Amino acid sequence: MSVTAAAGFRAAGVTAGLKHSGNPDLALVVNDGPQHAAAAVFTSNRVVGAPVLWSRQCIQDGVARAVVLNSGSANVCTGPGGFQDSHATAEAVAAALGIGPIDVLVASTGVIGVRLKREKLLAGIPVAAAALADDEAAGAAAASAIMTTDTVPKVSVRTVATAAGEFTIGGMAKGAGMLAPALATMLCVITTDAVVPDGDEGAALLDRALRDATATTFDRIDSDGCMSTSDTVVLMASGASGVQPAEAELAAAVRAVAADLAAQLLADAEGASHDIAITVTGATTDDAALAVARAISRSNLVKTAVYGNDPNWGRILAQVGTVPESVAPYDPDQLDVSVNGVMVCRAGGAHEDPAGVDMAANRLVTILVDLHAGDAEVTLLTNDLTHAYVEENSAYTS
Amino acid sequence: MSVTAAAGFRAAGVTAGLKHSGNPDLALVVNDGPQHAAAAVFTSNRVVGAPVLWSRQCIQDGVARAVVLNSGSANVCTGPGGFQDSHATAEAVAAALGIGPIDVLVASTGVIGVRLKREKLLAGIPVAAAALADDEAAGAAAASAIMTTDTVPKVSVRTVATAAGEFTIGGMAKGAGMLAPALATMLCVITTDAVVPDGDEGAALLDRALRDATATTFDRIDSDGCMSTSDTVVLMASGASGVQPAEAELAAAVRAVAADLAAQLLADAEGASHDIAITVTGATTDDAALAVARAISRSNLVKTAVYGNDPNWGRILAQVGTVPESVAPYDPDQLDVSVNGVMVCRAGGAHEDPAGVDMAANRLVTILVDLHAGDAEVTLLTNDLTHAYVEENSAYTS
């Protein structure tokens, strides 16, 4: 069902001809209200695509009536002409729906540094508008149209019972856990029919819920440490259920959908043979735990060792050691490391025999590092570094 | 000639039996004076080997009479027993040479988390002491004995003519440009017969010269972003030439030898098919330029693109964009990128046709990024990410 599961939303996915493959490449998600509250989170990269520049402006007022997404071109590093392409795209959607262009968010994914095929995109918008529907097929079509190197569409739906009644939340996302050859981008649209307070108050509530959710889900999948120029996550509320949940109830639902989609992104990671769940516990703060987990997740030596099913705790400790004491206080002689539940390193030295660690049996590998410095714990998800990753990211020519 | 090129130094390289291969694995470098001034730089990792803990203490007084180096075991994460192994090694060298153990630096490289074969190492020390010689063969033997995954020994010698006369400086180093399966370590010993001021003044001069040299050479080869637990660079002066150069003359000589050895490390990088020279110019400060260069050098997407001979400037800009403005101010719309001299990106957008970039012809690939924000320029050397790197770092089992 994805984005059409919640009442008040229609979607479509069509082929505009932006992809060489001829696969669907244009998605449209429309909020029919009665409310049009929205929030969005974008990449923190300083080099961003024209769609991000456009959408950042549009979301300022906390209102969005539609999101148009295309695959086949990221429209990044394309200059003023590229920005005009995104602007024209919003204008075309606005004209087709009879709304204002400032209420139309734009998101693009695909090759960087190449102008998108503007005429084909603009010609496809009326086709998408005509195909808008609120059924399951329409939601599935939209989820498929935003795929690039994804092997499967990623969708998630939750129906939440509250004291006030039920509301529904659903979402779709695209992107490989590892960045794709053409800098494939993490795009996500989450819709809900929950009622939120009118005006800025409702938009602020959605913004808090979305930032909280992304900080603990999408921001904690770190596949190859490379930051995209186009990441966009949008949350829209239609109020069509007539049910107004408590902020905490809505926030929890957004987090659940985001977590589910994040896990699906990782499971579809290009070239990966293992997912790696890195848990850092005994840290003084969440930030300290996250810094240590990120240092481990970005080590090519750790990632290749996991690919080789080698519980190489020395490489893990070497990464822990790169985090400044000002960021993560700990005593190197107190560090414990467990891989798949086997404590191969205790108090900074060899402990149980690594031969007892079976890494080949499952896709998921768990790494637990105990800093013995505090009570904070964070889990970060990443992938191993494989021949397939090198192949997919080197064989490609732009 | 390496470490025996300078007058006043003897060296030896023998087989103690620490390596399964039976190759030479124990090196000894002795400063016969008349001066024994020394300086050393160690890894900044918080998780360090016992030899680093020992040698950091020894160098405090700015005096060193000998350096003993072994391959086959890094003696890292080996607890109090490991520290006793390093201490016993220094004691054995001191006994064999009739000097104090506090004047004996210890450096080890090899597998992490495993106790070294203490008895074999101690038994090898008298053999190494007996083999000490000041000739070319002895220097070559020492350079070979510290090799791990290196395919060739790395040595460098300079003779410098000054107003006061000639002095000689030479060095040896080991380590792959990319960290080896067992966290092979960058070890380097540089010797000179230059005269330095007596006492703390001379030691301080050597320390300044060594830190200046490493900051602009070894610290600017960043092969896979993984920091070792054992990096050790030692500089010793014997004064045997009777020539006291100006500090600037000595510093320049140390820098030249360090730069030569750093280039040799990179040229022998495991699995690499391309060296990559990343020059960031137009930066506000050297630190800003270095931060941007490091962000590029640590991108698996950039490194795999180079392996695929793809001048993928979008991946380069995406990395430039990850550096905070507080660290490196620039306008994303002013960024120029040239690959092998072809400006594929100008003012943040596509410029010359990437098809005109020939990356396959040479091992060296040059990436030039102009931030157009200032006058500072820094060059960082790295490697591409290849199938061979994944193979060598995943096939290994500790």
mmCIF file of N, CA, C and O in Angstrom, chain B residues 220 280-292 326-329 371 373-378:
data_model
loop_
_atom_site.group_PDB
_atom_site.id
_atom_site.type_symbol
_atom_site.label_atom_id
_atom_site.label_comp_id
_atom_site.label_asym_id
_atom_site.label_seq_id
_atom_site.Cartn_x
_atom_site.Cartn_y
_atom_site.Cartn_z
ATOM 1 N N ARG B 220 50.767 12.541 5.021
ATOM 2 C CA ARG B 220 50.013 12.885 3.814
ATOM 3 C C ARG B 220 49.953 11.728 2.818
ATOM 4 O O ARG B 220 49.693 11.926 1.637
ATOM 5 N N VAL B 280 44.461 19.913 -3.387
ATOM 6 C CA VAL B 280 43.378 20.868 -3.132
ATOM 7 C C VAL B 280 44.017 22.244 -3.054
ATOM 8 O O VAL B 280 44.901 22.485 -2.225
ATOM 9 N N THR B 281 43.618 23.135 -3.949
ATOM 10 C CA THR B 281 44.183 24.472 -4.013
ATOM 11 C C THR B 281 43.082 25.515 -3.821
ATOM 12 O O THR B 281 41.900 25.181 -3.763
ATOM 13 N N GLY B 282 43.508 26.772 -3.661
ATOM 14 C CA GLY B 282 42.523 27.835 -3.458
ATOM 15 C C GLY B 282 41.814 27.738 -2.113
ATOM 16 O O GLY B 282 40.708 28.237 -1.946
ATOM 17 N N ALA B 283 42.478 27.095 -1.139
ATOM 18 C CA ALA B 283 41.880 26.951 0.192
ATOM 19 C C ALA B 283 42.285 28.123 1.077
ATOM 20 O O ALA B 283 43.284 28.794 0.822
ATOM 21 N N THR B 284 41.495 28.341 2.130
ATOM 22 C CA THR B 284 41.806 29.457 3.032
ATOM 23 C C THR B 284 43.037 29.154 3.877
ATOM 24 O O THR B 284 43.797 30.056 4.211
ATOM 25 N N THR B 285 43.227 27.871 4.232
ATOM 26 C CA THR B 285 44.383 27.476 5.043
ATOM 27 C C THR B 285 44.843 26.076 4.624
ATOM 28 O O THR B 285 44.097 25.343 3.959
ATOM 29 N N ASP B 286 46.064 25.715 5.035
ATOM 30 C CA ASP B 286 46.548 24.359 4.765
ATOM 31 C C ASP B 286 45.637 23.325 5.407
ATOM 32 O O ASP B 286 45.338 22.276 4.816
ATOM 33 N N ASP B 287 45.170 23.615 6.625
ATOM 34 C CA ASP B 287 44.282 22.668 7.312
ATOM 35 C C ASP B 287 42.983 22.473 6.541
ATOM 36 O O ASP B 287 42.461 21.355 6.449
ATOM 37 N N ALA B 288 42.460 23.551 5.961
ATOM 38 C CA ALA B 288 41.228 23.458 5.184
ATOM 39 C C ALA B 288 41.469 22.606 3.937
ATOM 40 O O ALA B 288 40.679 21.712 3.606
ATOM 41 N N ALA B 289 42.592 22.853 3.273
ATOM 42 C CA ALA B 289 42.922 22.087 2.065
ATOM 43 C C ALA B 289 43.107 20.604 2.406
ATOM 44 O O ALA B 289 42.613 19.723 1.698
ATOM 45 N N LEU B 290 43.785 20.343 3.527
ATOM 46 C CA LEU B 290 44.041 18.961 3.927
ATOM 47 C C LEU B 290 42.740 18.245 4.285
ATOM 48 O O LEU B 290 42.534 17.073 3.948
ATOM 49 N N ALA B 291 41.822 18.952 4.946
ATOM 50 C CA ALA B 291 40.538 18.343 5.317
ATOM 51 C C ALA B 291 39.748 17.932 4.070
ATOM 52 O O ALA B 291 39.150 16.852 4.017
ATOM 53 N N VAL B 292 39.762 18.780 3.062
ATOM 54 C CA VAL B 292 39.049 18.460 1.820
ATOM 55 C C VAL B 292 39.741 17.301 1.101
ATOM 56 O O VAL B 292 39.091 16.352 0.650
ATOM 57 N N SER B 326 32.805 25.405 8.552
ATOM 58 C CA SER B 326 33.675 25.929 9.614
ATOM 59 C C SER B 326 35.111 25.437 9.427
ATOM 60 O O SER B 326 36.065 26.072 9.883
ATOM 61 N N VAL B 327 35.265 24.311 8.748
ATOM 62 C CA VAL B 327 36.599 23.745 8.523
ATOM 63 C C VAL B 327 37.206 24.265 7.217
ATOM 64 O O VAL B 327 38.376 24.628 7.169
ATOM 65 N N ALA B 328 36.380 24.297 6.172
ATOM 66 C CA ALA B 328 36.880 24.720 4.856
ATOM 67 C C ALA B 328 35.834 25.576 4.129
ATOM 68 O O ALA B 328 34.963 25.043 3.454
ATOM 69 N N PRO B 329 35.925 26.885 4.293
ATOM 70 C CA PRO B 329 34.985 27.778 3.605
ATOM 71 C C PRO B 329 35.185 27.718 2.083
ATOM 72 O O PRO B 329 36.327 27.682 1.608
ATOM 73 N N LEU B 371 39.186 25.332 -4.773
ATOM 74 C CA LEU B 371 38.070 25.832 -3.968
ATOM 75 C C LEU B 371 37.777 27.305 -4.230
ATOM 76 O O LEU B 371 36.736 27.823 -3.822
ATOM 77 N N ALA B 373 38.859 29.902 -2.791
ATOM 78 C CA ALA B 373 38.532 30.580 -1.526
ATOM 79 C C ALA B 373 39.763 31.206 -0.867
ATOM 80 O O ALA B 373 39.636 31.971 0.084
ATOM 81 N N GLY B 374 40.951 30.874 -1.369
ATOM 82 C CA GLY B 374 42.171 31.396 -0.751
ATOM 83 C C GLY B 374 43.397 30.962 -1.531
ATOM 84 O O GLY B 374 43.295 30.595 -2.704
ATOM 85 N N ASP B 375 44.539 30.989 -0.865
ATOM 86 C CA ASP B 375 45.806 30.701 -1.558
ATOM 87 C C ASP B 375 46.484 29.424 -1.092
ATOM 88 O O ASP B 375 47.546 29.066 -1.586
ATOM 89 N N ALA B 376 45.890 28.719 -0.123
ATOM 90 C CA ALA B 376 46.556 27.545 0.432
ATOM 91 C C ALA B 376 46.380 26.330 -0.490
ATOM 92 O O ALA B 376 45.341 26.168 -1.133
ATOM 93 N N GLU B 377 47.427 25.508 -0.543
ATOM 94 C CA GLU B 377 47.394 24.294 -1.367
ATOM 95 C C GLU B 377 48.082 23.145 -0.647
ATOM 96 O O GLU B 377 49.127 23.326 -0.035
ATOM 97 N N VAL B 378 47.447 21.956 -0.716
ATOM 98 C CA VAL B 378 48.013 20.763 -0.098
ATOM 99 C C VAL B 378 47.832 19.584 -1.048
ATOM 100 O O VAL B 378 46.823 19.515 -1.765
#
